[in-house]
Short mmCIF file of C-alpha atoms in Angstrom, two decimals:
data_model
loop_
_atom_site.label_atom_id
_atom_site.label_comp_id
_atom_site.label_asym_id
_atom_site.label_seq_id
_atom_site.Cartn_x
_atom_site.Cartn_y
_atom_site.Cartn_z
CA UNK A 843 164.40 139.83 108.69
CA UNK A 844 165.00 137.58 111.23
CA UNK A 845 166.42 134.70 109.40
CA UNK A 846 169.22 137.51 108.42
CA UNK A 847 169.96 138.54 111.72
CA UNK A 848 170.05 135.02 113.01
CA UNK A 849 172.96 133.86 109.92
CA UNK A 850 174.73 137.39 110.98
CA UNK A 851 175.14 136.40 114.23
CA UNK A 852 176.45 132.68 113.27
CA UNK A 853 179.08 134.37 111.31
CA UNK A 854 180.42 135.32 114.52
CA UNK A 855 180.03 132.19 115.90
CA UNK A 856 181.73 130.22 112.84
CA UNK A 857 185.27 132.34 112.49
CA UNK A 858 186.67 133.74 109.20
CA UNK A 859 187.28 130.79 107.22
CA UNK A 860 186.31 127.21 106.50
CA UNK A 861 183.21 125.58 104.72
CA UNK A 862 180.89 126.22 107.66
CA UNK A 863 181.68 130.27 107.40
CA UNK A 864 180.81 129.68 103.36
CA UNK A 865 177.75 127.71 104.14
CA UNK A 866 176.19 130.43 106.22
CA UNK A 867 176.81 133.13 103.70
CA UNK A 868 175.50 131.07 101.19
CA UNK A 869 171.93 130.88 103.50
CA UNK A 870 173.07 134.82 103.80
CA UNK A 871 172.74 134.68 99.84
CA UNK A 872 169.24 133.21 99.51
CA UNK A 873 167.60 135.15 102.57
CA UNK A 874 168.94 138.66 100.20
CA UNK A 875 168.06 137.14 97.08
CA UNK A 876 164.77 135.85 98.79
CA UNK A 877 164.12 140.06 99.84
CA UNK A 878 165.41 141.15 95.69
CA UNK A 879 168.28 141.88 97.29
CA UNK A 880 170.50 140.72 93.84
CA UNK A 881 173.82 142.27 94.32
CA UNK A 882 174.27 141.27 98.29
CA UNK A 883 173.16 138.07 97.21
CA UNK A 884 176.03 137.65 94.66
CA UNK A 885 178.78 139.09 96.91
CA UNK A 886 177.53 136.84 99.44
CA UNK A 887 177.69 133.75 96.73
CA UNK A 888 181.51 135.44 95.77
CA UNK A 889 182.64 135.64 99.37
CA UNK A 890 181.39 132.00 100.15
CA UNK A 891 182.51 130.65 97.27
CA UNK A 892 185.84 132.04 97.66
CA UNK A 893 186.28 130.44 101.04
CA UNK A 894 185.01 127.34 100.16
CA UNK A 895 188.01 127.41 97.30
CA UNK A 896 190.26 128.12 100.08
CA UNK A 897 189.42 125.27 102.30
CA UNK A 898 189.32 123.04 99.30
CA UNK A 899 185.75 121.95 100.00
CA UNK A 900 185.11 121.07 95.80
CA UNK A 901 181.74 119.79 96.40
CA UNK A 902 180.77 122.93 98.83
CA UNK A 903 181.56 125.16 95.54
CA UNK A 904 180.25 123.31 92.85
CA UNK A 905 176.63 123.78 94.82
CA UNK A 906 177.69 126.94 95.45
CA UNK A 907 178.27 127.98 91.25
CA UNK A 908 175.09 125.92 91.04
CA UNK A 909 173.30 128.28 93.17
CA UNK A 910 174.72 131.51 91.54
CA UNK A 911 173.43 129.60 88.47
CA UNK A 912 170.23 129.62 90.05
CA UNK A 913 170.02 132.92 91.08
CA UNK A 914 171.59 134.12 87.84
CA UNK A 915 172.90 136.75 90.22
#
């Protein structure tokens, strides 16, 4: 509970875009997926991996698909 309150306030912190915003919400992902929390955790995984598209980060989404992978979520 903590650890998710903690990465909800860094959101704030990191802005709307850019791999650091997609690297938070993929900690966001494992923290929900860590509490069976399957379907935050893959709209978490979507959002992050959509921004990390955006800001062209290629490595940043192939571990992110890995970690969907992972979750199968």
């Amino acid at each position: 509970t903590d650890a998710d309150g903690v990465l909800r306030e860094a959101l704030d912190v990191v802005g709307p875009s850019g791999s650091a915003r997609a690297r938070v919400l993929a900690a966001l992902a494992q923290v929900a997926h860590g509490r069976a929390r399957d379907g935050e955790a893959a709209e978490y995984l979507r959002e992050a991996i959509d921004i990390a598209s955006r800001s062209g980060a290629r490595d940043l989404v192939q571990n992110l698909e890995d970690m969907r992978s992972d979750m199968a979520v």
